[in-house]
mmCIF file of C-alpha atoms and ligand atoms in Angstrom:
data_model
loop_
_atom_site.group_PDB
_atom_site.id
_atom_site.type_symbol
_atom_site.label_atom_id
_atom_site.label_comp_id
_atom_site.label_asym_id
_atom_site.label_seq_id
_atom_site.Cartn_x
_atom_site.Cartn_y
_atom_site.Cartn_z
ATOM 1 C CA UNK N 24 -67.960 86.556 -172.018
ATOM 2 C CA UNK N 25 -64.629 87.910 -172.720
ATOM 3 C CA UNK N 26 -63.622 90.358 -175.728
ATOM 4 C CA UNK N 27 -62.055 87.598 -177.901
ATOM 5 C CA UNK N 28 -65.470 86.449 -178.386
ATOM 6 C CA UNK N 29 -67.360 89.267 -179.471
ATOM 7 C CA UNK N 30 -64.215 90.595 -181.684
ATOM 8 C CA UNK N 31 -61.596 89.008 -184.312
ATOM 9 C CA UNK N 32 -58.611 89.859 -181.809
ATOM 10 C CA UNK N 33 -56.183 87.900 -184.471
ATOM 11 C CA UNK N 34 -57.289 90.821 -186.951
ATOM 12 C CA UNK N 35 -57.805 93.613 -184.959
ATOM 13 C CA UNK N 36 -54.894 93.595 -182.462
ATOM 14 C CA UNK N 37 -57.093 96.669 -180.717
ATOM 15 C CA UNK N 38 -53.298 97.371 -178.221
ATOM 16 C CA UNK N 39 -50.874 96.885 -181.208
ATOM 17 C CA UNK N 40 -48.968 99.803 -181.551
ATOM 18 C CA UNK N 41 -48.468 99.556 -185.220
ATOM 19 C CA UNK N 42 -52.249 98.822 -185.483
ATOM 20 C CA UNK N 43 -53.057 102.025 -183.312
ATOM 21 C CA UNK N 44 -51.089 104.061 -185.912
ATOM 22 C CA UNK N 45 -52.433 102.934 -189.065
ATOM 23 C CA UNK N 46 -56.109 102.835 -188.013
ATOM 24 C CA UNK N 47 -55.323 106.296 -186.810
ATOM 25 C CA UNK N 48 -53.982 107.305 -190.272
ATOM 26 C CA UNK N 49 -56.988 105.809 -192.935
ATOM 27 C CA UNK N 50 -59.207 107.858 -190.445
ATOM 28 C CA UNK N 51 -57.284 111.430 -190.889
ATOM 29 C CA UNK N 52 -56.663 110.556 -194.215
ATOM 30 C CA UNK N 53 -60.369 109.227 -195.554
ATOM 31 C CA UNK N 54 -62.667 110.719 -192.277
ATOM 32 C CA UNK N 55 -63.267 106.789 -192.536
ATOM 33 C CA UNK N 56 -62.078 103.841 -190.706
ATOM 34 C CA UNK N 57 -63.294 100.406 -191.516
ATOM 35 C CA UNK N 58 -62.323 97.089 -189.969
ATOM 36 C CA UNK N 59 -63.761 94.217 -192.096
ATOM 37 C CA UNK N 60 -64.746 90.955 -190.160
ATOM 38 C CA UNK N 61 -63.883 93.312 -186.775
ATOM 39 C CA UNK N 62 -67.235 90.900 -185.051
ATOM 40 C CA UNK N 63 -66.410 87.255 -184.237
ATOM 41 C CA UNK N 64 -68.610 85.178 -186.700
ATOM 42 C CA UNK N 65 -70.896 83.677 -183.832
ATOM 43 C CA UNK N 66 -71.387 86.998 -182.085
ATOM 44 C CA UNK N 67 -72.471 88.741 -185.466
ATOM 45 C CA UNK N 68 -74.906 86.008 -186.061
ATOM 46 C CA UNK N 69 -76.086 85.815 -182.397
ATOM 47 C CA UNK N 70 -76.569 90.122 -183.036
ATOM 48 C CA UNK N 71 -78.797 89.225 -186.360
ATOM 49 C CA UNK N 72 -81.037 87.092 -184.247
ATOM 50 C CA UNK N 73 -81.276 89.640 -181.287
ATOM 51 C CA UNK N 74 -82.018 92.108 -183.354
ATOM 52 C CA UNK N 75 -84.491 90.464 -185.218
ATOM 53 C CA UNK N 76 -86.207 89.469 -181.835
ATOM 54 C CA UNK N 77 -86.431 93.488 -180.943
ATOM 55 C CA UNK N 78 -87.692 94.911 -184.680
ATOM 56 C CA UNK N 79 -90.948 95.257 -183.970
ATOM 57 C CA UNK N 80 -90.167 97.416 -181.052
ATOM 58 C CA UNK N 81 -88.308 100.166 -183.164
ATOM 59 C CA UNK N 82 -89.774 103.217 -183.978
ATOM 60 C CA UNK N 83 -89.351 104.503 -187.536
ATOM 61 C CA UNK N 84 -89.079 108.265 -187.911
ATOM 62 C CA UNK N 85 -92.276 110.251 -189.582
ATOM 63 C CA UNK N 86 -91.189 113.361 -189.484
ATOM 64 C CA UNK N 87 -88.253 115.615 -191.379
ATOM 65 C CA UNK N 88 -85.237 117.164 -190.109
ATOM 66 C CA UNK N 89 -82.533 119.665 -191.492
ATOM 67 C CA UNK N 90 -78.776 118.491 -192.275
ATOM 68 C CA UNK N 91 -77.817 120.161 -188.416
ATOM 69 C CA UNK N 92 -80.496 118.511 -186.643
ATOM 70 C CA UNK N 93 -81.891 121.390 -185.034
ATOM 71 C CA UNK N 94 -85.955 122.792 -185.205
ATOM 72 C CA UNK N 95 -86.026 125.406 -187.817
ATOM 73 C CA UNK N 96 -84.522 128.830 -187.720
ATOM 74 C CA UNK N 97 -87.607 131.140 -188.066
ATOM 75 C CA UNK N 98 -85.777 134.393 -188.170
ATOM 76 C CA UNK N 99 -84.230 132.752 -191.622
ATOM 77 C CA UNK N 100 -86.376 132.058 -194.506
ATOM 78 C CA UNK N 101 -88.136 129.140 -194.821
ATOM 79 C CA UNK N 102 -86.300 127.832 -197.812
ATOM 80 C CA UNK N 103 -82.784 129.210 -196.213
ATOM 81 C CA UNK N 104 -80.683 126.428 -196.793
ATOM 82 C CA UNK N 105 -80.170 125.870 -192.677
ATOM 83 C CA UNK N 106 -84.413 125.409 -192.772
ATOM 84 C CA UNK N 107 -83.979 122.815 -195.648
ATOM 85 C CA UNK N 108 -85.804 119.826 -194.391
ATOM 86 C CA UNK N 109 -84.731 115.938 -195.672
ATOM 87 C CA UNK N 110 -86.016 112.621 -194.751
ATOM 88 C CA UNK N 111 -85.261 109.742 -192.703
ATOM 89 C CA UNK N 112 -87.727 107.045 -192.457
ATOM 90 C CA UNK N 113 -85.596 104.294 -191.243
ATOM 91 C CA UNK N 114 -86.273 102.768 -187.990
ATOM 92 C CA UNK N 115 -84.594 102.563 -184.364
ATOM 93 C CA UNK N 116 -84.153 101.173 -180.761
ATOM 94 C CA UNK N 117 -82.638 102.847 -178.222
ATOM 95 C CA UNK N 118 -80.200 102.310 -175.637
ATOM 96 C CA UNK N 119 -82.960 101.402 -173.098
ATOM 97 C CA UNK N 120 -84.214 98.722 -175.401
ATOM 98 C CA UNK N 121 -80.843 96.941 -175.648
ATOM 99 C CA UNK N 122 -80.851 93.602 -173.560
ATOM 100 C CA UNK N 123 -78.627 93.660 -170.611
ATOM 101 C CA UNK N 124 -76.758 90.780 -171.787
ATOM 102 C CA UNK N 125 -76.288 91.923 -175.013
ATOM 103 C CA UNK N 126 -72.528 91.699 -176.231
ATOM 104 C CA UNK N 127 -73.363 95.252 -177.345
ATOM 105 C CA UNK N 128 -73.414 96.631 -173.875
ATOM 106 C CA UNK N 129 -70.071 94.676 -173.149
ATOM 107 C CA UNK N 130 -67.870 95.829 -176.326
ATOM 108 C CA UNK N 131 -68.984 99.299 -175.552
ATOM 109 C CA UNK N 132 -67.942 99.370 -171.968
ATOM 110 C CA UNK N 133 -64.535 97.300 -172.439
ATOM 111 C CA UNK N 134 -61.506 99.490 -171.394
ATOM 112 C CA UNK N 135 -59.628 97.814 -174.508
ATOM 113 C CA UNK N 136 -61.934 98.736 -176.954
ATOM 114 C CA UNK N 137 -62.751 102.101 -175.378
ATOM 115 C CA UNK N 138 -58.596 102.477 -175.103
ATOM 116 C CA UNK N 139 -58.232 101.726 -179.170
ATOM 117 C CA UNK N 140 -60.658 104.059 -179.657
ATOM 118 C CA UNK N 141 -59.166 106.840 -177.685
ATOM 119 C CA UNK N 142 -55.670 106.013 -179.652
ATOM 120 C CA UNK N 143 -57.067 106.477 -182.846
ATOM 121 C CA UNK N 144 -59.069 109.591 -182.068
ATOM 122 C CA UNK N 145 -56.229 111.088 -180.089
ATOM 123 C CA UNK N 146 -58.781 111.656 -177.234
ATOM 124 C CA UNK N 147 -58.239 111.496 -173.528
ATOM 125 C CA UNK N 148 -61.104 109.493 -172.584
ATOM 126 C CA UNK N 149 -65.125 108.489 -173.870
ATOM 127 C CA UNK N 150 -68.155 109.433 -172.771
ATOM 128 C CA UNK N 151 -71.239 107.397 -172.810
ATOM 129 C CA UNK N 152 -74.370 109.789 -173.790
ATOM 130 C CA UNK N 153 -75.830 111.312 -170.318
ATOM 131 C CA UNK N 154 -79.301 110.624 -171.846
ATOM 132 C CA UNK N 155 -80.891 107.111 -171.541
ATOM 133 C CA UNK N 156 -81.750 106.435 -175.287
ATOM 134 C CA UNK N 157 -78.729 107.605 -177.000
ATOM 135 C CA UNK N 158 -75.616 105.579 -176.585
ATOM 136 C CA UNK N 159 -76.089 102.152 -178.576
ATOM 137 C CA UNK N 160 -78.523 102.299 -180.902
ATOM 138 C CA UNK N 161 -79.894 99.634 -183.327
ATOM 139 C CA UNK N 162 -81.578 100.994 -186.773
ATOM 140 C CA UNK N 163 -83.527 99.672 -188.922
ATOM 141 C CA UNK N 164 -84.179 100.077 -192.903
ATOM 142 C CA UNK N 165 -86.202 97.839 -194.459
ATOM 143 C CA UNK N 166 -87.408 98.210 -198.097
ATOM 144 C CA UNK N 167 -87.214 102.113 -199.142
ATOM 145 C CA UNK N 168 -86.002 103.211 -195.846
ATOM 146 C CA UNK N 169 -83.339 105.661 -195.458
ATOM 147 C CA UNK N 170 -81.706 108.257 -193.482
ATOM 148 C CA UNK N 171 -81.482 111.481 -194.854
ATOM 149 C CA UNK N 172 -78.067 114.290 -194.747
ATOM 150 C CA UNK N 173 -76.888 115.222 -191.698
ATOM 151 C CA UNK N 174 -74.214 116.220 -189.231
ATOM 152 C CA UNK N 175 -74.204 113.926 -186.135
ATOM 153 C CA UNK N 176 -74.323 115.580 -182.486
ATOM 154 C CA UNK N 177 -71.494 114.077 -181.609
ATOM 155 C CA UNK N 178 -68.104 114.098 -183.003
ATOM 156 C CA UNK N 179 -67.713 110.582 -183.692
ATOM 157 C CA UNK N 180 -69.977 107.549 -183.868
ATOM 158 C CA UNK N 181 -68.611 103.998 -184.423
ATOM 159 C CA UNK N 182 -70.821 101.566 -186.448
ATOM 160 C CA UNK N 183 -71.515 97.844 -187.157
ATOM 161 C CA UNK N 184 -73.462 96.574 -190.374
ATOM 162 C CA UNK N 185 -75.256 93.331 -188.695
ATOM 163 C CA UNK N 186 -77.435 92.860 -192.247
ATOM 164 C CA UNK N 187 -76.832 93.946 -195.002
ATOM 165 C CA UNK N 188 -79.526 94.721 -197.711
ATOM 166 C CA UNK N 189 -79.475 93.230 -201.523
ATOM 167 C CA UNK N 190 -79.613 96.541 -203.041
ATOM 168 C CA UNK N 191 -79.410 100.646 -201.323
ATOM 169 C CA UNK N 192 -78.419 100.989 -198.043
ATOM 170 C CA UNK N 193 -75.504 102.680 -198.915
ATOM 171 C CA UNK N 194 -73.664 105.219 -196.383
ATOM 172 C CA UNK N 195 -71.880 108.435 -198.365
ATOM 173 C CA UNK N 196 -70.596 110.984 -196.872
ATOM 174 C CA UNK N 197 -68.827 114.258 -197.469
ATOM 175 C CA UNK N 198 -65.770 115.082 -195.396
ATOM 176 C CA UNK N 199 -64.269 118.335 -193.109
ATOM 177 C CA UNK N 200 -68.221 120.105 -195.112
ATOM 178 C CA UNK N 201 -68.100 122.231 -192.091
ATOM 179 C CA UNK N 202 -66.669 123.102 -188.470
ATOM 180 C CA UNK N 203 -68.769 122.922 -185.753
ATOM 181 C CA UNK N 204 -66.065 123.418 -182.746
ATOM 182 C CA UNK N 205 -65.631 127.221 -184.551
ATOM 183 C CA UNK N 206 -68.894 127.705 -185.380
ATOM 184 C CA UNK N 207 -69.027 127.337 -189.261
ATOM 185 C CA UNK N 208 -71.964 126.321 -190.508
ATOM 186 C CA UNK N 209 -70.763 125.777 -194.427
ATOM 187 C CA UNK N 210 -74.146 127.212 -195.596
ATOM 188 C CA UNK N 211 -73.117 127.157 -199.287
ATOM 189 C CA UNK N 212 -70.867 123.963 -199.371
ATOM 190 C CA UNK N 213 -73.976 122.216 -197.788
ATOM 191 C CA UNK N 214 -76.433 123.820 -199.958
ATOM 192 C CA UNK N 215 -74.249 122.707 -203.043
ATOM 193 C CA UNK N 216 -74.007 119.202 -201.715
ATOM 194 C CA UNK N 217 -77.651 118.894 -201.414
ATOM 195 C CA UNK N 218 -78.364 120.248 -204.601
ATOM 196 C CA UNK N 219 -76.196 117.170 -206.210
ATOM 197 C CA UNK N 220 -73.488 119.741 -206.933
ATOM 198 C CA UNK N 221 -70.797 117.776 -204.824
ATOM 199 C CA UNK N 222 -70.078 113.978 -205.380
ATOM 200 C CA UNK N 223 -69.882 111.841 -202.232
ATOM 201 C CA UNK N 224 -67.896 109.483 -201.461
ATOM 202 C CA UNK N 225 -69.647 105.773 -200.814
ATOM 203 C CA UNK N 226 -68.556 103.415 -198.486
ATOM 204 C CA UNK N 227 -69.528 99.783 -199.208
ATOM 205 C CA UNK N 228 -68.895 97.374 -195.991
ATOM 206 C CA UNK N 229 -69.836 93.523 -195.459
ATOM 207 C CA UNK N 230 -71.946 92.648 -192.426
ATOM 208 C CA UNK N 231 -68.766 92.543 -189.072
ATOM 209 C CA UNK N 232 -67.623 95.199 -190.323
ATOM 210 C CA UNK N 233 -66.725 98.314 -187.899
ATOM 211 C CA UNK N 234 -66.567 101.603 -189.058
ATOM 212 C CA UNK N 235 -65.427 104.887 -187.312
ATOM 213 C CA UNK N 236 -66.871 108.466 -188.846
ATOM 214 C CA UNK N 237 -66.204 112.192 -187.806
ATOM 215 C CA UNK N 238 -69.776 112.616 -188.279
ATOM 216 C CA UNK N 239 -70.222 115.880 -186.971
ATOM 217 C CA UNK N 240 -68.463 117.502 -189.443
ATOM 218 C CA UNK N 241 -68.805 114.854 -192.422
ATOM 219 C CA UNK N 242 -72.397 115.626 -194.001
ATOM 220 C CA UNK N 243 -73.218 111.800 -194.280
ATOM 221 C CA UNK N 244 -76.689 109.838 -195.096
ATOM 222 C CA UNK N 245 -77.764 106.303 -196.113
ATOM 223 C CA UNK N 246 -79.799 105.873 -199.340
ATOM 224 C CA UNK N 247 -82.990 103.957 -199.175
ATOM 225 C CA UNK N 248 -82.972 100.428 -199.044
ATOM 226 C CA UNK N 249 -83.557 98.123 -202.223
ATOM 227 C CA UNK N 250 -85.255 94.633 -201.854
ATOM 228 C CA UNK N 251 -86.509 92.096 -198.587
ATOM 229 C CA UNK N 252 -83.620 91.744 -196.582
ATOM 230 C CA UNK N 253 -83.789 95.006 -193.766
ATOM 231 C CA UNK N 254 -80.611 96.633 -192.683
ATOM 232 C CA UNK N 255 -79.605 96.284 -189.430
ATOM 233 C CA UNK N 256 -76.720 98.791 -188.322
ATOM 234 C CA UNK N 257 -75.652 99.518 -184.584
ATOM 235 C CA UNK N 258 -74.658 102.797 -183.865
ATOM 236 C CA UNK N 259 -72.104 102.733 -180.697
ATOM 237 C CA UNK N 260 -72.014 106.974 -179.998
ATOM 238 C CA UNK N 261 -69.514 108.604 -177.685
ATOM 239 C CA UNK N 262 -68.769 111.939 -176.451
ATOM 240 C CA UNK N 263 -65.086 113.217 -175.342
ATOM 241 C CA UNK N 264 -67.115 115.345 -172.348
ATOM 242 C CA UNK N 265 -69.130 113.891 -169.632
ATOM 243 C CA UNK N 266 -72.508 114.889 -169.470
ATOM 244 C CA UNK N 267 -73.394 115.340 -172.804
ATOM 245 C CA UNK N 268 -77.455 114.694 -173.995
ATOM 246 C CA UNK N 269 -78.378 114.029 -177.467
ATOM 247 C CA UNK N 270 -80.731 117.429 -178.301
ATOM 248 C CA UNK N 271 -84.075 116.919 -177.255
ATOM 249 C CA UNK N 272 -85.192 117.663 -181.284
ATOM 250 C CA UNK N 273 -82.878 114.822 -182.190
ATOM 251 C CA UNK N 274 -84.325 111.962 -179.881
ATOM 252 C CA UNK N 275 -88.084 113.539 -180.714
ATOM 253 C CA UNK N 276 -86.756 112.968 -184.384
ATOM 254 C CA UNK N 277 -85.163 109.932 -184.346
ATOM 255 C CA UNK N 278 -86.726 108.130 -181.470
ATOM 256 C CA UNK N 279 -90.320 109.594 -180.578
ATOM 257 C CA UNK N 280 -89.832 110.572 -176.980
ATOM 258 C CA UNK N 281 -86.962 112.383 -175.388
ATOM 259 C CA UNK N 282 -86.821 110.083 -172.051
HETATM 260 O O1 AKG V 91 -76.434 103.939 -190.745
HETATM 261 C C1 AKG V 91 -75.288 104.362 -190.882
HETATM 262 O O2 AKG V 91 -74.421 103.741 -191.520
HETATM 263 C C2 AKG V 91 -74.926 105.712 -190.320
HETATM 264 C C3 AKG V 91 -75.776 106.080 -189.135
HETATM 265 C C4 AKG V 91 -75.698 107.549 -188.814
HETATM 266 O O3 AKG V 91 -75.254 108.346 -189.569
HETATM 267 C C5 AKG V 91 -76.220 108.040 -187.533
HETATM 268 O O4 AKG V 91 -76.711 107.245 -186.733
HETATM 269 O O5 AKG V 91 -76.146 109.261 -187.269
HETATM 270 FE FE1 FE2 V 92 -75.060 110.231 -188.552
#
């Protein structure tokens, strides 16, 4: 199957120069890029129905977390803002789940795509996750579902919405609320933003739509999901090293097993 197929190429002219530039500019300007109608009609529907087929394989996190995904800190106290624990509920398969064939495995592999992406995050090369589970995703929230605050492992994660649901769902996020590469943890900022003291910003995206987040410094969570229809949101992850895992508390988190 070639690229054309899977993405709007007519759109999304992924080795335009001038296209290059300005995706790379709404992302250091907003922390955001989003690329409406980036999936090909026919592969987003043929993605509904494959995900659809794999739901009742996912496995929908029980237990809480804190905003930097890590177990607790006991030397601080228990309601120290870094202990803080949030909820996600929303459900998830993991890379090893993923059908061979699927046009997921393909558009995350393709030097082009892998190439734009480099362009626009002015990195030298991307990383798959060195862990089995971790580097495409599919998550599911059906009705009162979410995924709670946090600050992604790795520095950037590219998205597609597959479904979208009739009410919630919503991703907000907070940019630059800390810096991990220097060590800055943003205790207070984070503590304010949980505490509803900081306004978010919301992003609202159609179904095709790709979207490209600093995560790992942008606080970021999606509210719980109103009504019947489930959302269905791939999460393609990279890492600009080699041989990079997702933390074992993460996957236990998020997935239920580490391997
Ligand atoms: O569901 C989304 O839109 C964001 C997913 C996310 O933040 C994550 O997988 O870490
Ligand atoms: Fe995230």
């Amino acid at each position: 199957m070639s690229l054309e197929t899977i993405i709007d190429l007519q759109r999304h002219p992924l080795s335009d120069a001038a296209f290059r530039r300005a995706s790379k500019q709404a992302l250091d300007t907003d922390g955001v890029l989003a690329l409406t109608e980036f999936l090909q009609p026919s592969a987003l529907t043929a993605l509904v129905t494959a995900a659809e087929r794999n739901e009742d394989q996912a496995f929908f996190a029980k237990s809480t977390h804190n905003v930097y995904l890590t177990p607790p800190n006991e030397a601080l106290p228990l309601d120290h803002i870094f202990n803080r624990q949030v909820v996600s509920t929303k459900g998830c398969i993991c890379d090893d789940q993923v059908e061979t064939n699927s046009p997921l495995r393909q558009l995350y592999d393709a030097a082009a795509f892998q190439q734009f992406l480099c362009a626009v995050l002015g990195e030298a090369a991307l990383h798959p996750y060195a862990d089995p589970l971790s580097s495409i995703n599919i998550h599911y929230a059906p009705a009162g579902k979410e995924l709670g605050w946090h600050f992604d492992n790795s520095e950037f994660a590219i998205t597609l919405l597959l479904q979208k649901p009739s009410g919630g769902g919503a991703y907000e996020y907070i940019k630059d609320l800390r810096d991990a590469e220097k060590g800055e943890m943003n205790f207070s900022g984070v503590e304010a933003a949980l505490d509803g003291r900081m306004v978010p910003v919301g992003l609202d995206i159609e179904p095709g739509t790709l979207v490209l987040f600093r995560g790992r410094n942008a606080l970021h969570r999606v509210t719980p999901t109103q009504g019947d229809i489930t959302r269905y949101l791939v999460v393609l992850a990279y890492n600009s090293e080699p041989g990079v895992e997702l933390s074992e508390s993460a996957r236990q988190t998020f997935y239920g097993r580490v391997s």
